[in-house]
Coordinates of C-alpha atoms in Angstrom, one line a residue:
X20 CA 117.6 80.1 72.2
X21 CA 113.9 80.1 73.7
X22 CA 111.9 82.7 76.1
X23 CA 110.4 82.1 79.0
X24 CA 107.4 84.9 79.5
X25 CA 105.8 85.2 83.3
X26 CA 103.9 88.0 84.9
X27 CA 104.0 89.3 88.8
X28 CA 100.6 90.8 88.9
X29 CA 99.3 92.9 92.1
X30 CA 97.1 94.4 94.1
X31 CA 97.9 96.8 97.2
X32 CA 95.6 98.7 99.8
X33 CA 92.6 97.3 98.6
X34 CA 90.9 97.4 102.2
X35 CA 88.1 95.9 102.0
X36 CA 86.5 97.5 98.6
X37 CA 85.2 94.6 96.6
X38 CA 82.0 96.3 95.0
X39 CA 82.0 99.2 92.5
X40 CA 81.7 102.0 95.3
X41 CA 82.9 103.7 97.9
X42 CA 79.4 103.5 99.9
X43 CA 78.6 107.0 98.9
X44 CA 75.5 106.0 97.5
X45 CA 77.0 105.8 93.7
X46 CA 79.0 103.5 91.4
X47 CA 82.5 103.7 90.8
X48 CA 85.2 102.4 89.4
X49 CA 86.9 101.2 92.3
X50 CA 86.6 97.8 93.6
X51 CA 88.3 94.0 93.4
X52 CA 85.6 92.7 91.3
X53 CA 86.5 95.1 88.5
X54 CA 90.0 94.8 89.0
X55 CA 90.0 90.8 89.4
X56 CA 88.4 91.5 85.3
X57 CA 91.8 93.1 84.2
X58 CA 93.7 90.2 86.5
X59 CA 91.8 87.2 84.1
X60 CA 91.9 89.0 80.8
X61 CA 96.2 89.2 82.0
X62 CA 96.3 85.8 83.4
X63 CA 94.9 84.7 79.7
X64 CA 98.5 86.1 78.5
X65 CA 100.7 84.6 80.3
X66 CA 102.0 82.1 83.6
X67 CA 101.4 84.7 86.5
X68 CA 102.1 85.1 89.7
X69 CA 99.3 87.0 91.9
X70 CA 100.2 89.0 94.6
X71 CA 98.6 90.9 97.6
X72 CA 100.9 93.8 99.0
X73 CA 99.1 94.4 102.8
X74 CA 96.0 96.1 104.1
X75 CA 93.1 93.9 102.2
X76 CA 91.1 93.3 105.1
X77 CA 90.1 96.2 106.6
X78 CA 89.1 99.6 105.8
X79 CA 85.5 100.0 104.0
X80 CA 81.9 100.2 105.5
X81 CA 81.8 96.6 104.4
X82 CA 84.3 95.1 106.2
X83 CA 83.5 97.5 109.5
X84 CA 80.2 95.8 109.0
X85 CA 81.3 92.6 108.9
X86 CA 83.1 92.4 112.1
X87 CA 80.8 94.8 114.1
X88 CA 78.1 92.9 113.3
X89 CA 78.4 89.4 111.4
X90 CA 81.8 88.1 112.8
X91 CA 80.7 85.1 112.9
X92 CA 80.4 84.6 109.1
X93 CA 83.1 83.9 106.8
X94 CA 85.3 86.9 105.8
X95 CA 83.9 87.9 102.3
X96 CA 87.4 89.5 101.7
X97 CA 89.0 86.2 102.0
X98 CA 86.4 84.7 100.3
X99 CA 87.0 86.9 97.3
X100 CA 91.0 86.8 97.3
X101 CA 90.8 82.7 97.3
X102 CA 87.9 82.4 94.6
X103 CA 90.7 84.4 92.7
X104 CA 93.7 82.2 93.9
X105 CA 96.2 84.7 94.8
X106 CA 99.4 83.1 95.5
X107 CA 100.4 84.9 98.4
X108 CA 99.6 87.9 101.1
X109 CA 102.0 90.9 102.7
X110 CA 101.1 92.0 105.9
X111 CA 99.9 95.6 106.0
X112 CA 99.3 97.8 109.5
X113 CA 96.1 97.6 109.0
X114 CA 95.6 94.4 108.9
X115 CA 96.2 94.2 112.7
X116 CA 93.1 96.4 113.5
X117 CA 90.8 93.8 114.5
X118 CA 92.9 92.1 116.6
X119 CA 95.4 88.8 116.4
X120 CA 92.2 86.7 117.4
X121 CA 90.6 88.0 113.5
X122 CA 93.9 87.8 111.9
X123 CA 94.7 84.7 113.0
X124 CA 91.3 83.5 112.0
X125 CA 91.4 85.5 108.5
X126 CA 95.0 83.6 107.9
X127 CA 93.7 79.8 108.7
X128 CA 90.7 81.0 106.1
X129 CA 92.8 81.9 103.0
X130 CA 94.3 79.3 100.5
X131 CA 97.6 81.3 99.9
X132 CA 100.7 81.9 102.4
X133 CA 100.7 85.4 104.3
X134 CA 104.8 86.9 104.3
X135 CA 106.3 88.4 107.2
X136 CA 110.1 88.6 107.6
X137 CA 110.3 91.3 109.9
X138 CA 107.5 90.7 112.3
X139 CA 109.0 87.9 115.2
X140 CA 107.6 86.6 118.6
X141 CA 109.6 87.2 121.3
X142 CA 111.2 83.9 121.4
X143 CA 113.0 85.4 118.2
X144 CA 111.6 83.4 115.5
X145 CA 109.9 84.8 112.8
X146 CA 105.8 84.8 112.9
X147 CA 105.3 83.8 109.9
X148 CA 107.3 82.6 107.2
X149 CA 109.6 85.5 105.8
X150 CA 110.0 84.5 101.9
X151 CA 108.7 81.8 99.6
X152 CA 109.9 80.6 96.2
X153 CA 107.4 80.2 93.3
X154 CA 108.6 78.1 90.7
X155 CA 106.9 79.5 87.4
X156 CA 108.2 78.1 83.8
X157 CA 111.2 76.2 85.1
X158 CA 112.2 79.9 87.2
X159 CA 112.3 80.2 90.3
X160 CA 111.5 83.6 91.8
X161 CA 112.1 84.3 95.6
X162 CA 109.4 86.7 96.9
X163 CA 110.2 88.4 100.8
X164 CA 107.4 90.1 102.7
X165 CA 107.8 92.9 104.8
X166 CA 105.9 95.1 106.6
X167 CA 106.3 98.7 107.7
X168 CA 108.0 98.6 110.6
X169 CA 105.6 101.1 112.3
X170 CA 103.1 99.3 113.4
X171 CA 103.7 99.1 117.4
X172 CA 103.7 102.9 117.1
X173 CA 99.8 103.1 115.6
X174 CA 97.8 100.1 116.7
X175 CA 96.6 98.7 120.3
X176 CA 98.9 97.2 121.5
X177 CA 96.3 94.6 122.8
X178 CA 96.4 93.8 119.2
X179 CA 100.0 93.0 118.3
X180 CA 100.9 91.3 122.3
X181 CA 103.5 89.2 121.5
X182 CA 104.9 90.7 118.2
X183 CA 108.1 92.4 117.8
X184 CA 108.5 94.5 114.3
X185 CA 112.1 94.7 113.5
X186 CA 113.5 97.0 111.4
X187 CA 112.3 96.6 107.3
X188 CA 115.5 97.6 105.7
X189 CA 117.8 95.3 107.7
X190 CA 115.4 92.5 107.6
X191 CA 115.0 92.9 104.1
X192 CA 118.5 92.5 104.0
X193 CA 118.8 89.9 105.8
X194 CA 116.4 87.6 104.5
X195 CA 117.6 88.1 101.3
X196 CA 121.1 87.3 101.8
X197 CA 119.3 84.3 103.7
X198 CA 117.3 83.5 100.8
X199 CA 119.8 83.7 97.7
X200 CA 122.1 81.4 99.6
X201 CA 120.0 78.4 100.3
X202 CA 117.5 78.7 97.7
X203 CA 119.5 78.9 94.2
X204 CA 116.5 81.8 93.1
X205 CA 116.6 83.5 89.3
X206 CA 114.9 86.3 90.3
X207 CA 114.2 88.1 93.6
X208 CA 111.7 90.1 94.3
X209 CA 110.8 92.1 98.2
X210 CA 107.0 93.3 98.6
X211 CA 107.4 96.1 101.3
X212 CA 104.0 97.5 102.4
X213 CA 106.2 100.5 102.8
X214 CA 106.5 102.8 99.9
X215 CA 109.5 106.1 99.4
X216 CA 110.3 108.8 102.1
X217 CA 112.8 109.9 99.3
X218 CA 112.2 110.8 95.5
X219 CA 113.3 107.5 93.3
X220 CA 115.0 109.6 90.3
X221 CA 116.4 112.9 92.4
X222 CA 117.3 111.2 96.2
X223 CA 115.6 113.7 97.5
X224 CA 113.4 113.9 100.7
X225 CA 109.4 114.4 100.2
X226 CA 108.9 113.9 103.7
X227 CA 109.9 112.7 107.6
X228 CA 112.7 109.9 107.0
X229 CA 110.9 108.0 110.0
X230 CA 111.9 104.6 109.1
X231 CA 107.7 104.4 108.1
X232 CA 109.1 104.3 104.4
X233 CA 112.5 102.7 103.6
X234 CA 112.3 101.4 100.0
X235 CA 114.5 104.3 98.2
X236 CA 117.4 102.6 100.6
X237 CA 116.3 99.0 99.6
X238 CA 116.3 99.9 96.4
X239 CA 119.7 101.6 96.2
X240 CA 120.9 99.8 98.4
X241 CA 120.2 96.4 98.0
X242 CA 120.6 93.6 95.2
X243 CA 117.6 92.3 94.1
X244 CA 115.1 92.9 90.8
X245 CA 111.7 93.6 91.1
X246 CA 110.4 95.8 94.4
X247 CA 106.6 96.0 95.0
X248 CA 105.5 98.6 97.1
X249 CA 102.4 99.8 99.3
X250 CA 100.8 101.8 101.8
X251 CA 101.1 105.6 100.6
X252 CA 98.2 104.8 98.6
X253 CA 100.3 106.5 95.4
X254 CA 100.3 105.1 91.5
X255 CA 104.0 104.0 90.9
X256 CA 105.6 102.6 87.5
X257 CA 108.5 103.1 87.4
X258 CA 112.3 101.9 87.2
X259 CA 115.0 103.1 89.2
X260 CA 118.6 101.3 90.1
X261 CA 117.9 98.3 87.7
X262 CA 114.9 97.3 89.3
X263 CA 111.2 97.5 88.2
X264 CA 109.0 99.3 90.7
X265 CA 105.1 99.4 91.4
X266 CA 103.3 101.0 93.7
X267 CA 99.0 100.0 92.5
X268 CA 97.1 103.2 94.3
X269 CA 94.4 101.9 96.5
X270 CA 90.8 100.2 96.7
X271 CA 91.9 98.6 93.6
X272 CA 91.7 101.5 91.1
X273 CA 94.4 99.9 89.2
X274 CA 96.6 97.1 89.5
X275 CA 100.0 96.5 88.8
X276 CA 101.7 94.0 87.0
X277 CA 105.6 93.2 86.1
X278 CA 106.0 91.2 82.7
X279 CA 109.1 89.0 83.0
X280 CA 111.3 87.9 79.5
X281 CA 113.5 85.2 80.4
X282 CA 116.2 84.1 77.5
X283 CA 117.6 80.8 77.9
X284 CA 120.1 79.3 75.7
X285 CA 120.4 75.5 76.3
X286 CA 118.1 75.5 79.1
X287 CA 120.2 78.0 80.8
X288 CA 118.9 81.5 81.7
X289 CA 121.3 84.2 79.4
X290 CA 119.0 86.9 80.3
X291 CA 116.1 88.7 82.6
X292 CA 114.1 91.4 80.9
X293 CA 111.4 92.9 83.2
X294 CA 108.8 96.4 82.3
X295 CA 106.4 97.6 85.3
X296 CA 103.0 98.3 84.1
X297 CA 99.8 99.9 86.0
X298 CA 96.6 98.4 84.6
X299 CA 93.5 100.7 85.4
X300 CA 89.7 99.8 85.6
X301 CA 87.4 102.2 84.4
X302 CA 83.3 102.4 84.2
X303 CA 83.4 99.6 81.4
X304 CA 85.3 97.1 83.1
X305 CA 82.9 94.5 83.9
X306 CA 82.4 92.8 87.1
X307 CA 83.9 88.8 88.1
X308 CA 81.0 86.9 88.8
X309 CA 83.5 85.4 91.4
X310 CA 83.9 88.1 93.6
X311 CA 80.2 89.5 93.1
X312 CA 79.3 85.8 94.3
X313 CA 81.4 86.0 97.4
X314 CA 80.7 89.8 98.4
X315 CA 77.0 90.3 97.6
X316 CA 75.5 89.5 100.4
X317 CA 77.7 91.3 103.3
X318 CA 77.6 94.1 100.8
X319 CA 73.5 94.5 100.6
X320 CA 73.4 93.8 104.6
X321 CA 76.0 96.8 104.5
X322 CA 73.7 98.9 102.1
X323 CA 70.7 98.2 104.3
X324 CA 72.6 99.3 107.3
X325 CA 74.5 102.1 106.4
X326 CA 70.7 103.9 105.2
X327 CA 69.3 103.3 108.5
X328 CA 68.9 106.7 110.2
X329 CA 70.0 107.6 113.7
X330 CA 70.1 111.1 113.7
X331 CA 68.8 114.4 112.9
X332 CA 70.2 117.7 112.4
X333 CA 68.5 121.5 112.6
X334 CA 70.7 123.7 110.5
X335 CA 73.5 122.8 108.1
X336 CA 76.1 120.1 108.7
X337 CA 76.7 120.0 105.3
X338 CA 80.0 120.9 102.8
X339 CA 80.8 121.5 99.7
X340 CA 84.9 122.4 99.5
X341 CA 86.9 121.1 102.0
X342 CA 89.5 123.2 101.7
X343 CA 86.8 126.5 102.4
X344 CA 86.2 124.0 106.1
X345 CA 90.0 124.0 107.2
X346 CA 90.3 128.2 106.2
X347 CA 86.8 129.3 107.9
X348 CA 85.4 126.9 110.7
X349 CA 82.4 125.0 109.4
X350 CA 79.9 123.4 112.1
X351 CA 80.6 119.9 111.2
X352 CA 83.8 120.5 112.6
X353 CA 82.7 122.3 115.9
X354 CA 79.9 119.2 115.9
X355 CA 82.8 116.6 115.8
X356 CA 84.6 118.5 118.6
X357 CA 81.8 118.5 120.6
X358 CA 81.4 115.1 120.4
X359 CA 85.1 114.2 121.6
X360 CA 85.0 116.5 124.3
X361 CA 81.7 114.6 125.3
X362 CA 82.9 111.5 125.7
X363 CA 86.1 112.4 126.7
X364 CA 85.4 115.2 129.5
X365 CA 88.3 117.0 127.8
X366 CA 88.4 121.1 127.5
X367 CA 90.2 120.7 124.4
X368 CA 90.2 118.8 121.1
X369 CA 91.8 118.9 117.9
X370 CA 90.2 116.9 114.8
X371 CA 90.9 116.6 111.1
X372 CA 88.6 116.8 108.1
X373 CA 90.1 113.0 106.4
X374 CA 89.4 113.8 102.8
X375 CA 88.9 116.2 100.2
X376 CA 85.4 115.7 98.9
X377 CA 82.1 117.2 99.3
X378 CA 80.7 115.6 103.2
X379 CA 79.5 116.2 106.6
X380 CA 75.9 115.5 107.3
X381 CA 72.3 116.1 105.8
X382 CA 69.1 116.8 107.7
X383 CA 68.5 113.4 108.4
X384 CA 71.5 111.3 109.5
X385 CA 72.1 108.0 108.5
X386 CA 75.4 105.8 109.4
X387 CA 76.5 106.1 105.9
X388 CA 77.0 109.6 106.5
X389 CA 79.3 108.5 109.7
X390 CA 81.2 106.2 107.8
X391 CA 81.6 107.8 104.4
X392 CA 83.1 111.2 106.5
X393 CA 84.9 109.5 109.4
X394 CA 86.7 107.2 106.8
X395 CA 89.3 105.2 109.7
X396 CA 89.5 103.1 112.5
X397 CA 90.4 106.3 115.0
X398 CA 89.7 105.7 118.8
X399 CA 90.5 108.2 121.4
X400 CA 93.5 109.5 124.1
X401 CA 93.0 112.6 126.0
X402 CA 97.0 113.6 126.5
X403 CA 98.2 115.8 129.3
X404 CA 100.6 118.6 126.9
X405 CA 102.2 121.3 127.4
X406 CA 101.4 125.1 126.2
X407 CA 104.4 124.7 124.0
X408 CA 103.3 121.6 122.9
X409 CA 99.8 123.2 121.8
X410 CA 101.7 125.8 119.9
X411 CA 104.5 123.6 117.9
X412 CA 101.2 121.5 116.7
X413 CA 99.6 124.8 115.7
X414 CA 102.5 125.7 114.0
X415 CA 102.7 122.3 112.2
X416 CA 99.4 122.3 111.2
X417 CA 100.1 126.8 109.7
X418 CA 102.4 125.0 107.2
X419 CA 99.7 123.1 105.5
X420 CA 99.3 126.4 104.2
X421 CA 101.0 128.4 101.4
X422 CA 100.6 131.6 99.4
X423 CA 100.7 131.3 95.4
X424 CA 99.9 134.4 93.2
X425 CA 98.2 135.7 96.2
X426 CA 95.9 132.8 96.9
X427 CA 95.8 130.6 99.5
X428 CA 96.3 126.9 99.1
X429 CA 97.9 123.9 100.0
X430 CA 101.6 123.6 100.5
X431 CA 103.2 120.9 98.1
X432 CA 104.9 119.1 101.1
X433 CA 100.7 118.1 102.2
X434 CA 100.3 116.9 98.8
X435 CA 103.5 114.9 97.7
X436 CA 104.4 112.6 97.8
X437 CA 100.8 111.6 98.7
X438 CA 97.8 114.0 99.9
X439 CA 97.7 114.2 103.6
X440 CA 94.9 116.3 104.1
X441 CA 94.6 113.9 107.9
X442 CA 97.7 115.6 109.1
X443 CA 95.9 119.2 109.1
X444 CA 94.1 119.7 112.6
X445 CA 91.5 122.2 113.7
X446 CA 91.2 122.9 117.8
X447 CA 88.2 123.4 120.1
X448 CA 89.1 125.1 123.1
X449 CA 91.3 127.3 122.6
X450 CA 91.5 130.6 120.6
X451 CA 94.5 130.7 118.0
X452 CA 95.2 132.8 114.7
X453 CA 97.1 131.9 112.3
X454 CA 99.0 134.1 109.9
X455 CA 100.1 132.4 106.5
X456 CA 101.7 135.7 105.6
X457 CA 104.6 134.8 108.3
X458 CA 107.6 132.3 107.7
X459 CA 106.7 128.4 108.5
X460 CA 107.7 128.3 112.1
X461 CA 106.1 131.9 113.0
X462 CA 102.4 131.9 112.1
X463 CA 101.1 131.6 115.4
X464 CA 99.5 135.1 116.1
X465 CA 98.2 133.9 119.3
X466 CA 96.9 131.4 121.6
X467 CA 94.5 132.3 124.5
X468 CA 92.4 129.6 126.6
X469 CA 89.8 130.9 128.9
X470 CA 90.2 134.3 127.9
X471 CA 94.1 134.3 129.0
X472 CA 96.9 133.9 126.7
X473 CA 98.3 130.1 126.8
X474 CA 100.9 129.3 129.3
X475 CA 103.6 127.7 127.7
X476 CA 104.2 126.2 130.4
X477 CA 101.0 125.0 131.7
X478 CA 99.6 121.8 131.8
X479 CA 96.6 121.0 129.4
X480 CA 94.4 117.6 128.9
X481 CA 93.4 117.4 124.7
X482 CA 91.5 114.9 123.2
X483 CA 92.6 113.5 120.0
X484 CA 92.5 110.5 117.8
X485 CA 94.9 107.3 118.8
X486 CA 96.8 108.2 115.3
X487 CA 97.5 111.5 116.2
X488 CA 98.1 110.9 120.1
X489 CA 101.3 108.5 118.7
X490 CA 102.8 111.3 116.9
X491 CA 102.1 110.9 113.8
X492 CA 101.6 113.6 111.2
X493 CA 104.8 115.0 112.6
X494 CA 103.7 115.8 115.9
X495 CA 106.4 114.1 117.6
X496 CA 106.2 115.5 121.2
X497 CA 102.4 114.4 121.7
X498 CA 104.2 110.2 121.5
X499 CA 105.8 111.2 125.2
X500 CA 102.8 112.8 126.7
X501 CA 101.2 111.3 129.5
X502 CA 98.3 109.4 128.5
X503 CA 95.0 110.7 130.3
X504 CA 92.2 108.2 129.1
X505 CA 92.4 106.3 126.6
X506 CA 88.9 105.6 124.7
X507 CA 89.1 101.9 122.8
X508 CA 86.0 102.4 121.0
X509 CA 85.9 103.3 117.5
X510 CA 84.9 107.0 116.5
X511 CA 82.6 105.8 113.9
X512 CA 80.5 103.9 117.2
X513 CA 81.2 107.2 119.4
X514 CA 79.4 109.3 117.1
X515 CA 76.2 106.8 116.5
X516 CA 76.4 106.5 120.6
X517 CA 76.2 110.1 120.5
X518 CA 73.3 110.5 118.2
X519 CA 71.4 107.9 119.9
X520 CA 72.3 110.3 123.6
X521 CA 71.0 113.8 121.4
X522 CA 68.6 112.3 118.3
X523 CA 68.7 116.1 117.4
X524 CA 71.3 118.4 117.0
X525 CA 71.6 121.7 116.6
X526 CA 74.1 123.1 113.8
X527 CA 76.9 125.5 115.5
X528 CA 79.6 127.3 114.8
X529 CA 81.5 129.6 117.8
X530 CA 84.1 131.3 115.4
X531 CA 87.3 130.4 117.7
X532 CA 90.2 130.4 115.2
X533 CA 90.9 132.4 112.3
X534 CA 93.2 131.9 109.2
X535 CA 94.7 135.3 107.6
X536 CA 96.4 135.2 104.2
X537 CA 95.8 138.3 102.7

């Protein structure tokens, strides 16, 4: 009896983060030339198989650089991923942000096959081939891609013409029936850039069963062994119905590898053995020379570029808990209003604060303060809704909060199972109160616009980002409203353009909403 010994190492949701920051003017370990480090030291172990699971190319200052700017020139992201010789790529939704023109380009460049078995052209063959098989030791492992099925709901659809995105579960299905029939496979394996509406161990739901995130039913579902996962941006390791499961987190903070014991007994295979494993990099993981090589350049052309100011502000844009900004309005918010309903002509707007760390902007505004606060690539609708329509989001957005021990904070539906701080909107516009003390579905105090109370019946133009004007977030109703204007420039760009239209601003804030909890 002998044992084979392979590895499935991968990374997920990298977008675009090659260098040791996020572009907030420190270093960090984050980044694929620290993680490609941990991918050599495994490779040294063992025959491995390198994966990516979907949105590489797009996502940080970098790469928005890079195509704004120097689209010409050889996508550094590529450059990295083939100096590293991954094996194969999973289309994620954001990979379709620039455009099929980009992608297309971006797919000729790389040195590895890109999956797709649920995304077809309209004569009904597939785009792109739906599985390969990588023969590794004398075993042959099928691999499926397959990609959240979405996509036609949140991008351009200038961007996917031509592209049909069938259902993941049943093409998963599918292709693997397809796959273990013709292709005599040891071990299967589907990358989803997809992750779990439901909780792997209890069934239960953490949040809208959509169809966005399918891979509790392929994995309870369907027979296969190993399931790599994406897109939520969560940390999974993990085994659940006799398969090993990894989700590897996001800008390559960790990567995630599957470690494969094969027994075979006369040159037959008696047993598979697999353990999922997440491998982090910290502040002493060095940096591949490789990837440095390949990214340096774009990245101190970004560095140069993001410091370059544009703007100034009188008063303070500034924040220190974003949390304090979505219970008491904070300027920053009122200034990004202002600017939608500038360049929209709208009377209302709703916006988001994306993330939870310190932001907004100092005295002197550069475009790294744009970029490293408006982290994604939002354009703009102005939708026709409905007073009722105003006050289901409002509600939606009350049950972001929650009362524990007699603080406020945020409800555990906003946190799990990933943080979703995007999905909680502030409104200009309007007045609203919002009472946490009240049942979920009851908070609303009131709504007034123009100094009346809301007509629920009424007809009112919003402006909003294109994520939010789809529905997403759970704001189903806005996905049937009548589309008003429809703004294809990116926010980051609207607010520069708005800076370079008013080089000075001054700080406000017109207390129009109010949050009561105690």
């Amino acid at each position: 009896m002998s044992t084979e010994q392979i590895q499935i190492l991968v990374t997920s949701d990298v977008h675009g983060y090659l260098m040791p920051t996020t572009y907030r003017g420190i270093t960090e370990p984050v980044g694929l030339a620290k993680a490609a480090s941990l991918i050599e030291n495994l490779r040294q172990q063992r025959p491995t198989i390198l994966i990516d699971n979907g949105d590489l190319i797009q996502g940080s200052p970098l790469t928005y650089y890079h195509q704004r700017f120097h689209p010409e020139q050889s996508n550094p992201i590529i450059k990295a991923a083939n100096a590293l010789r991954y094996d194969l790529a999973i289309f994620g939704n954001h990979e379709f942000n620039y455009g099929l023109p980009v992608l297309e380009n971006t797919i000729q460049a790389s040195q590895f096959p890109w999956l797709s078995a649920n995304i077809y052209t309209k004569d009904g063959s597939t785009w792109m081939q739906p599985y390969v098989i990588q023969e590794v030791a004398g075993i042959r492992i099928g691999i499926i891609g397959i990609t959240t099925q979405l996509v036609p709901l949140w991008e351009d659809p200038s961007h996917i013409e031509g592209l049909i995105f069938e259902d993941s579960f049943e093409s998963a299905k599918k292709w693997l029936g397809i796959m273990k029939e013709q292709e005599n496979v040891d071990i299967t394996v589907i990358c989803y850039h997809g992750g779990f509406a439901h909780d792997l161990a209890s069934g239960s739901l953490l949040e809208p069963d959509t169809g966005e995130n399918v891979g509790y039913r392929m994995c309870k579902e369907l027979d296969f062994d190993i399931m790599i996962t994406g897109h939520q941006h969560r940390e999974i390791c993990t085994q659940a119905f006799g398969k090993s499961i990894v989700q590897p987190g996001t800008k390559a903070v960790c990567i995630a590898g599957i470690t494969i014991d094969v027994e075979m007994i006369n040159g037959t295979i008696s047993s598979i053995q697999h353990e999922p494993n997440l491998y982090y990099v910290d502040d002493q993981t060095q940096l591949d020379e490789r990837v440095v090589r390949e990214a340096q350049e774009m990245h101190d052309l970004t560095e140069q570029w993001l410091d370059e100011p544009i703007g100034h502000i009188h008063g303070n844009l500034r924040y220190n808990n974003a949390f304090d900004v979505r219970v008491r309005k904070h300027p920053y918010i009122e200034f990004l209003q202002h600017v939608q309903m500038h360049v929209t002509n709208a009377p209302i707007s709703c916006t988001s604060l994306f993330h939870d760390q310190p932001g907004g902007f100092n005295e002197q505004v550069t475009m790294r303060d744009i970029v490293t606060n408006y982290i994604y690539p939002n354009t703009l609708k102005v939708l026709q809704v409905t007073g009722q329509h105003i006050h289901d989001a409002l509600e939606q957005c009350a049950s972001y909060f929650t009362i524990q021990d007699g603080q406020l904070t945020i409800d555990p539906s906003f946190l799990h199972p990933k943080a979703q701080p995007y999905n909680y909107d502030m409104w200009e516009g309007i007045e609203y109160v919002i009472d946490v003390r009240q049942p979920v579905g009851h908070r609303i105090l009131s709504i007034n616009y123009l100094g009346k109370p809301l007509d629920m019946h009424g007809s009112y133009e919003v402006a909003m980002n294109n994520y939010r004007a789809t529905g997403a977030g759970n704001f189903p109703y806005f996905a049937d409203c009548p589309v008003i204007k429809d703004i294809q420039t990116d926010m980051t760009e609207i607010i520069a353009d708005y800076f370079a239209e008013f080089p000075v601003i001054q700080a406000t804030c017109v207390p129009n909403w109010k949050v009561i909890w105690e």
